[in-house]
mmCIF file of C-alpha atoms in Angstrom:
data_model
loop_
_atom_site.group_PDB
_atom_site.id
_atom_site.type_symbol
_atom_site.label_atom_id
_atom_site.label_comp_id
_atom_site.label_asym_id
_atom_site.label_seq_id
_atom_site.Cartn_x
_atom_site.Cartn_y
_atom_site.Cartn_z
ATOM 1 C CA UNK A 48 6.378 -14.572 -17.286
ATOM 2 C CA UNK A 49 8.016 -11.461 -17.686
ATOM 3 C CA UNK A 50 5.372 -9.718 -19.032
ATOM 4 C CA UNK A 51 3.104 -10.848 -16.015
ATOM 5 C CA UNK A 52 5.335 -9.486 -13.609
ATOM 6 C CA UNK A 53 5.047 -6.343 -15.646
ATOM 7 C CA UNK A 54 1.593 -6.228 -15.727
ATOM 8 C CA UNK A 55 1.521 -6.679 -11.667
ATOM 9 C CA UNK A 56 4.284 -3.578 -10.705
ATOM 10 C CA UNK A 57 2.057 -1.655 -13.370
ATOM 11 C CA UNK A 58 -1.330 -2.458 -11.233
ATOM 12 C CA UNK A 59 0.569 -2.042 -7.922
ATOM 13 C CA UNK A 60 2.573 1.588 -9.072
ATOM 14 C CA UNK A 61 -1.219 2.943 -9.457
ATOM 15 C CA UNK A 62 -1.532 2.693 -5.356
ATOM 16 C CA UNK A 63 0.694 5.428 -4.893
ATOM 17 C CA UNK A 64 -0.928 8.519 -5.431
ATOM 18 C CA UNK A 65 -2.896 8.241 -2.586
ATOM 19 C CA UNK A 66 -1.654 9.077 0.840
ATOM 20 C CA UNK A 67 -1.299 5.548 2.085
ATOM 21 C CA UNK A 68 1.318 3.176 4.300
ATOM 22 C CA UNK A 69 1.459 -0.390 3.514
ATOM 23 C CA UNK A 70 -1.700 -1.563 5.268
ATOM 24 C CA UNK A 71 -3.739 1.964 4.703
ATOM 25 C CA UNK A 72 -5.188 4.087 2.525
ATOM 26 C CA UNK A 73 -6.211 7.535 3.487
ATOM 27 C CA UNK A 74 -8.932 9.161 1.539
ATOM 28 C CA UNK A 75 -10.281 12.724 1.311
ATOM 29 C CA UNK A 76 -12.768 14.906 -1.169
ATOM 30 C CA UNK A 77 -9.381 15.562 -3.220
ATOM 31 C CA UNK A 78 -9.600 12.119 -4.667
ATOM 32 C CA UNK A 79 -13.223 12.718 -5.601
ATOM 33 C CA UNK A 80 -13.250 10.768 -9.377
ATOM 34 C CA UNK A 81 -10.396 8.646 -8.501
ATOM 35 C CA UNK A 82 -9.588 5.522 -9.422
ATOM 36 C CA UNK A 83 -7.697 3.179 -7.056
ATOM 37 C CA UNK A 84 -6.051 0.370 -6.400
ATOM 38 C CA UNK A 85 -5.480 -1.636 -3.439
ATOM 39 C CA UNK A 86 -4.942 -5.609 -2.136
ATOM 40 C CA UNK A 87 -6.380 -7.954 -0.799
ATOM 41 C CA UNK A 88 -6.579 -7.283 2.934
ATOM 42 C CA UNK A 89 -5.558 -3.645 2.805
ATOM 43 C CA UNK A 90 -7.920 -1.286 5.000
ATOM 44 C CA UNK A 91 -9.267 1.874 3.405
ATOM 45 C CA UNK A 92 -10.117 5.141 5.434
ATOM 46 C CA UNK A 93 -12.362 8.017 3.825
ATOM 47 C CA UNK A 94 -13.153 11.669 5.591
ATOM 48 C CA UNK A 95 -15.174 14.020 3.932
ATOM 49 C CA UNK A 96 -15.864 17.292 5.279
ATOM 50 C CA UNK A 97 -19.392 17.874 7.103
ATOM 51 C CA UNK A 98 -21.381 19.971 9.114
ATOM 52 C CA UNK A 99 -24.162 17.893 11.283
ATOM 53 C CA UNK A 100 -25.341 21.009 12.588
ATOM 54 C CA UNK A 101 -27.026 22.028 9.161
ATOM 55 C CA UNK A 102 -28.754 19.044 8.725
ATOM 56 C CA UNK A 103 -26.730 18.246 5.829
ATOM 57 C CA UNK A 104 -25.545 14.667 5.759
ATOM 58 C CA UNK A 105 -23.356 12.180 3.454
ATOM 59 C CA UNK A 106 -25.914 10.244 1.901
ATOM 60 C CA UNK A 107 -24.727 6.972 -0.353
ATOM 61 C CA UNK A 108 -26.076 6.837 -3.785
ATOM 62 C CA UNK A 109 -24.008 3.825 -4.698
ATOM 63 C CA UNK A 110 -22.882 1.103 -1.945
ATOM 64 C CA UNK A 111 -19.708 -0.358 -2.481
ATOM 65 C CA UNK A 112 -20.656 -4.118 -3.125
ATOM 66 C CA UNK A 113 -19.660 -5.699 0.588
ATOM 67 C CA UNK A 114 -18.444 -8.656 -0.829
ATOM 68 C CA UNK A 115 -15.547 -6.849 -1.993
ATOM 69 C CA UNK A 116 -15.219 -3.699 0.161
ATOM 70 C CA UNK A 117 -16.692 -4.475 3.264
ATOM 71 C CA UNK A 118 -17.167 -1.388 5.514
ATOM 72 C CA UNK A 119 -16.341 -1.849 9.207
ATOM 73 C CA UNK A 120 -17.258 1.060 10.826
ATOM 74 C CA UNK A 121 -18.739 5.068 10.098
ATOM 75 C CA UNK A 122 -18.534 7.886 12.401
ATOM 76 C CA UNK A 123 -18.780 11.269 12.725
ATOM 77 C CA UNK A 124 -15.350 13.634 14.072
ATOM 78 C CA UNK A 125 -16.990 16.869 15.593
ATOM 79 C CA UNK A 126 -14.516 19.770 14.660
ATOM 80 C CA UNK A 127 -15.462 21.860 17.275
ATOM 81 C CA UNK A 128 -14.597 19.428 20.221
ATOM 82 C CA UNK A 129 -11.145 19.336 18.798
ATOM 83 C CA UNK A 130 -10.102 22.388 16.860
ATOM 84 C CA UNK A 131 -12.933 25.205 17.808
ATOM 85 C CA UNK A 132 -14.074 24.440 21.185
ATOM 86 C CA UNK A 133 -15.808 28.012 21.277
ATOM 87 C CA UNK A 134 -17.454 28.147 18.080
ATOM 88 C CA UNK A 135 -20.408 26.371 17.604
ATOM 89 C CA UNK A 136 -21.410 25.050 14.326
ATOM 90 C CA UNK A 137 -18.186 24.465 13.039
ATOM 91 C CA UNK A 138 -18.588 21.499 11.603
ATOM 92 C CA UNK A 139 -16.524 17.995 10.970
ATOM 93 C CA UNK A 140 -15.776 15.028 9.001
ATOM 94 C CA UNK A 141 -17.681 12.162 7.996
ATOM 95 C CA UNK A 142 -15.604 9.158 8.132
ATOM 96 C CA UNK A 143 -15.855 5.687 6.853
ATOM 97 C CA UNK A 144 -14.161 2.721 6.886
ATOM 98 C CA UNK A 145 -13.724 -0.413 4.512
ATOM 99 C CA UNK A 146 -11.314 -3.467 4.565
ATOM 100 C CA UNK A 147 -10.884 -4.774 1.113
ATOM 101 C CA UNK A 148 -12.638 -8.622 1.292
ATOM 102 C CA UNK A 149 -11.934 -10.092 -1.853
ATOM 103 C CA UNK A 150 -10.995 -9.342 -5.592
ATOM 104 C CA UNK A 151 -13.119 -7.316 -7.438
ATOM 105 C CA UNK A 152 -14.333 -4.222 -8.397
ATOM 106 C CA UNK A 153 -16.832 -1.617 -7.217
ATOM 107 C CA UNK A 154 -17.405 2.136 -6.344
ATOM 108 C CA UNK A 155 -18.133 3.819 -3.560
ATOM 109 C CA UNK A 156 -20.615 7.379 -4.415
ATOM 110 C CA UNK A 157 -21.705 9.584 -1.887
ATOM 111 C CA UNK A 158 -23.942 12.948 -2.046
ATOM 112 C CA UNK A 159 -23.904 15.631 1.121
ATOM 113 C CA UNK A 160 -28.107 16.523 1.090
ATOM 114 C CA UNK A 161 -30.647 17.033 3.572
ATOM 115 C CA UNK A 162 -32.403 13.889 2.898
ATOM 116 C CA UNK A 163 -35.448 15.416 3.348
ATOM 117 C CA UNK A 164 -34.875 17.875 0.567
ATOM 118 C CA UNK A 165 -35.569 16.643 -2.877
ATOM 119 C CA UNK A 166 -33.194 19.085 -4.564
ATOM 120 C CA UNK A 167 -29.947 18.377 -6.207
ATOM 121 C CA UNK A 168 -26.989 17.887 -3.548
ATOM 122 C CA UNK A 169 -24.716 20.688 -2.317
ATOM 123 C CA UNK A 170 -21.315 18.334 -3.746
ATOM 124 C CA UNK A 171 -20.744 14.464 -4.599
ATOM 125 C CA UNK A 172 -17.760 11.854 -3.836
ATOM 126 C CA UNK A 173 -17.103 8.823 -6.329
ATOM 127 C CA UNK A 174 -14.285 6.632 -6.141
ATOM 128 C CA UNK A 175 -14.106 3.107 -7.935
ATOM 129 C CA UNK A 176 -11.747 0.492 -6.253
ATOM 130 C CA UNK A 177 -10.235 -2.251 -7.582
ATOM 131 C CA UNK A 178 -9.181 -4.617 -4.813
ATOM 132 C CA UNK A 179 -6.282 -6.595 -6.550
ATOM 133 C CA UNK A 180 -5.200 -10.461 -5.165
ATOM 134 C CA UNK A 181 -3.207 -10.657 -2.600
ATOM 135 C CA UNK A 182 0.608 -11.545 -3.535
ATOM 136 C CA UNK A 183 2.595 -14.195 -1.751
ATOM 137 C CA UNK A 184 6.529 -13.960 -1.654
ATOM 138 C CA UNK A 185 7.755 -17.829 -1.615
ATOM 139 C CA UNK A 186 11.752 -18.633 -0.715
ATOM 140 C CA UNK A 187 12.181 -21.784 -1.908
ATOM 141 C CA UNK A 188 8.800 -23.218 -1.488
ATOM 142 C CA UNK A 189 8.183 -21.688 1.913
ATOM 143 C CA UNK A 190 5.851 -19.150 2.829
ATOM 144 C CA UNK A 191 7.749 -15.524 4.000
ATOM 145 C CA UNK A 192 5.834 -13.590 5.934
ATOM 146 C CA UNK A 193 6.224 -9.683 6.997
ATOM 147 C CA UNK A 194 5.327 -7.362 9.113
ATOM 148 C CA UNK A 195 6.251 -4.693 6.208
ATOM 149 C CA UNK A 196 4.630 -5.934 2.884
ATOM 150 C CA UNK A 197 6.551 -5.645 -0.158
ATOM 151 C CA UNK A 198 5.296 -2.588 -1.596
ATOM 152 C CA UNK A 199 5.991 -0.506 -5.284
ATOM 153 C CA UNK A 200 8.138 3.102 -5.760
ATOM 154 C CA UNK A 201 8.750 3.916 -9.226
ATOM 155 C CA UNK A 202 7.601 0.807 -10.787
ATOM 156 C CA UNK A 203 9.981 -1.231 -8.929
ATOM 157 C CA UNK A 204 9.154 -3.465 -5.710
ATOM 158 C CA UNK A 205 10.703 -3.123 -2.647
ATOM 159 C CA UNK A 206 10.862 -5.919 -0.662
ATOM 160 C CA UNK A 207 12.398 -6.622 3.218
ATOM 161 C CA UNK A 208 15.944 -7.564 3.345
ATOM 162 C CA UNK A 209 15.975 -9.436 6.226
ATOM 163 C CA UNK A 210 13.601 -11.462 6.079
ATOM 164 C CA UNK A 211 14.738 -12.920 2.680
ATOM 165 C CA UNK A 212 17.576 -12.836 3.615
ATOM 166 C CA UNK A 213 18.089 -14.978 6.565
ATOM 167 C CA UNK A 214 15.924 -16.968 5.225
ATOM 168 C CA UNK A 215 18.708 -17.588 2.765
ATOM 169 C CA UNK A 216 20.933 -18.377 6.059
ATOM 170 C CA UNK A 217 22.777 -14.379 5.289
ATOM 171 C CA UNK A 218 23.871 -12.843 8.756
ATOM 172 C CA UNK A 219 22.786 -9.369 8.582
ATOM 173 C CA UNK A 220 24.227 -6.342 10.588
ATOM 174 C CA UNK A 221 22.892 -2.953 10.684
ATOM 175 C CA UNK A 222 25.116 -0.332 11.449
ATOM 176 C CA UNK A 223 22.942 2.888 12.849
ATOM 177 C CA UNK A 224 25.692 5.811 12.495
ATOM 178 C CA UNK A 225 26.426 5.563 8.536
ATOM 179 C CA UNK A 226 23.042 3.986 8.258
ATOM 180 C CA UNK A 227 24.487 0.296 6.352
ATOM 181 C CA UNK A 228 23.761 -2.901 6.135
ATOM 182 C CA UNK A 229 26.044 -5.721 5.662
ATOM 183 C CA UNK A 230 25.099 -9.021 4.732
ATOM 184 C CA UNK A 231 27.168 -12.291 4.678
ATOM 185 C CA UNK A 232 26.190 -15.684 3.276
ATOM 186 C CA UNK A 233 28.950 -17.993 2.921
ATOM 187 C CA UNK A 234 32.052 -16.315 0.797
ATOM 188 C CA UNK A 235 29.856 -13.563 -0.412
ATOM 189 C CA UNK A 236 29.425 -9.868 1.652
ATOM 190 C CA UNK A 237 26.378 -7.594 0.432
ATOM 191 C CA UNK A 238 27.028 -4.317 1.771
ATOM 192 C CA UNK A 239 25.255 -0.588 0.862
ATOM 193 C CA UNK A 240 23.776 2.634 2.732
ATOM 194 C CA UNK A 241 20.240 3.568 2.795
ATOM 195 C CA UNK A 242 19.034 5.594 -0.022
ATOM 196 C CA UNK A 243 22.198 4.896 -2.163
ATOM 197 C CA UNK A 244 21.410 3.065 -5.410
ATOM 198 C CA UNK A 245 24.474 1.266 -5.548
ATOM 199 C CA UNK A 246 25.671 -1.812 -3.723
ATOM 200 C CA UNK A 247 28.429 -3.591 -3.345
ATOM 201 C CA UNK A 248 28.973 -7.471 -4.011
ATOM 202 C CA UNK A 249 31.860 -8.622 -2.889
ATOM 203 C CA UNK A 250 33.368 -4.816 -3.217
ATOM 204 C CA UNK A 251 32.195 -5.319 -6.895
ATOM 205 C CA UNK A 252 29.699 -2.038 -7.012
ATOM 206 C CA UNK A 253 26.082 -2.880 -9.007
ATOM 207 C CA UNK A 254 23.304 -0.638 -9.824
ATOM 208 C CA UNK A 255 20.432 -0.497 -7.908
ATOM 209 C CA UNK A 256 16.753 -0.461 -9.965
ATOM 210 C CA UNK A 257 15.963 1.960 -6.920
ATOM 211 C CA UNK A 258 17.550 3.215 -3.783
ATOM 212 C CA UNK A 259 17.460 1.413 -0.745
ATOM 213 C CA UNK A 260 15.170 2.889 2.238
ATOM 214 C CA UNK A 261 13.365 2.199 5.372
ATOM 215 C CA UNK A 262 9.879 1.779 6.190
ATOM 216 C CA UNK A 263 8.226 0.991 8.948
ATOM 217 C CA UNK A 264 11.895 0.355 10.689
ATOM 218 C CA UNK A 265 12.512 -2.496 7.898
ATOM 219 C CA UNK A 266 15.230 -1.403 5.230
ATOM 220 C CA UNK A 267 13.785 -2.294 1.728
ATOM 221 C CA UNK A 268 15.152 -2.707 -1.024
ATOM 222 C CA UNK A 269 14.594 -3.798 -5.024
ATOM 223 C CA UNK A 270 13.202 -7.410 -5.413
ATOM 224 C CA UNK A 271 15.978 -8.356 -8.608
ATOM 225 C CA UNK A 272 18.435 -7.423 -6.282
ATOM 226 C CA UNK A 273 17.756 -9.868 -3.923
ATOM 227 C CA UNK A 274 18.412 -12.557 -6.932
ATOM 228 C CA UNK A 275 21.799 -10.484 -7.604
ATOM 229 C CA UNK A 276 23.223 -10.463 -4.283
ATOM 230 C CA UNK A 277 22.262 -14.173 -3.173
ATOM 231 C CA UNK A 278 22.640 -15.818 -6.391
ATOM 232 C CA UNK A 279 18.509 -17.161 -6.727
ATOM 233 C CA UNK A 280 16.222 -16.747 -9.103
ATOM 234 C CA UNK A 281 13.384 -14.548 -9.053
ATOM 235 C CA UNK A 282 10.095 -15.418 -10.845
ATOM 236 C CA UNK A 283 6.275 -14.868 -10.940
ATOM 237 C CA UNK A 284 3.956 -17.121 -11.430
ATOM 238 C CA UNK A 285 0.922 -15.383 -13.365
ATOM 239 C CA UNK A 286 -1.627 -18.041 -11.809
ATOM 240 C CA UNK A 287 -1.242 -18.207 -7.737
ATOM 241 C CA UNK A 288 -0.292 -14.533 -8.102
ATOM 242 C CA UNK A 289 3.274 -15.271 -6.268
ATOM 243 C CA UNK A 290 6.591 -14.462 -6.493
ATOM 244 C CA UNK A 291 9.007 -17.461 -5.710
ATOM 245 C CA UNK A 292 12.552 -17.063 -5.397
ATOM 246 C CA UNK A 293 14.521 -19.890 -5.374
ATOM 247 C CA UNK A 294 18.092 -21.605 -6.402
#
């Protein structure tokens, strides 16, 4: 099991070189020859810098195969009615954009030509994507669903507090000024500050894999700590691609 579970924050870590939030993933010509990673469900944004005006054009030589990426819109962003409203010709970006379908994998390569020009294109953009299953976080048998997705930093994942935890029946309190949460289940208190990598149990201090932080207004922090500080266990389970914690 372990080494599943290894094998998953490996695949996930990869995500994080590109400029992305937990839903999206920005692209640009500096991740021409990339290779990325992404799940299930995750939406994909590419802008490539273009100039209509010269007749030049993005032209695909590959299409990313739909069943996996499947592209939901393509525009182009004029940067002279936003930037340079006085000069003409100044060009724009190209943009394009995919939601990952299913699992799979498959590239998306683009040329900038005049298509009616049979010589070889001014630059080219390749990316292959590799749209990983979608994970499921289960608490005792039950579906947990948020509106911040568990995500990797460092190798470790981060998951929402509160959520798991009151599904665990913990009272959580969030106190603004020193920017700490305190948890209570029972006889037990969780309590640590945003960014710090220790907690305390009980006013017993443990070690944090990584620091604490907040994203998208949810404070996350690392998944085996969530088996520390409530007492559960914490496993994945290699062939529904889930993590289940659980007594």
């Amino acid at each position: 099991m372990k080494k599943y579970l290894l094998l998953l924050l490996f695949l996930l870590c990869l995500i994080s070189p590109v400029n992305a939030s937990a839903e999206h993933f920005y692209l640009n010509e500096s991740n021409n020859g990339d290779e990325l990673f992404v799940q299930e469900g995750q939406s994909l944004e590419l802008a490539l810098d273009s100039n209509s005006s010269t007749g030049y054009s993005w032209i695909y030589q590959a299409e990313p195969d739909t069943n996996i990426m499947e592209m939901t819109g393509h525009g182009y962003q004029d940067k002279q009615a936003i930037e340079a409203p006085t000069i003409v010709g100044a060009g724009g970006k190209e943009h394009w954009f995919y939601k990952a379908s299913r699992p799979g994998t498959t590239t998306i390569s683009l040329c900038y030509a005049r298509p009616w020009e049979s010589k070889m294109p001014e630059k080219t953009f390749t990316v292959k994507v590799n749209v990983l299953p979608q994970v499921k976080v289960l608490f005792d048998q039950k579906v947990l669903e948020f509106d911040v997705p568990p995500i990797i930093e460092n190798g470790y994942a981060l998951v929402p507090l509160r959520a798991i935890f009151e599904a665990a029946g913990a009272k959580v309190d969030w106190l603004p000024e020193t920017q700490t949460v305190v948890a209570t289940k029972d006889n037990t208190i969780v309590k640590f500050t945003v960014g710090n990598d220790i907690a305390y149990i009980n006013g017993t201090d443990v070690k944090l894999e990584a620091p604490s932080q907040i994203i998208g207004n949810r404070t996350m922090v690392p998944l085996q700590f969530i088996g520390e500080a409530l007492g559960y266990k914490v496993e994945w389970d290699n062939n529904n691609n889930t993590i289940n914690i659980c007594l």
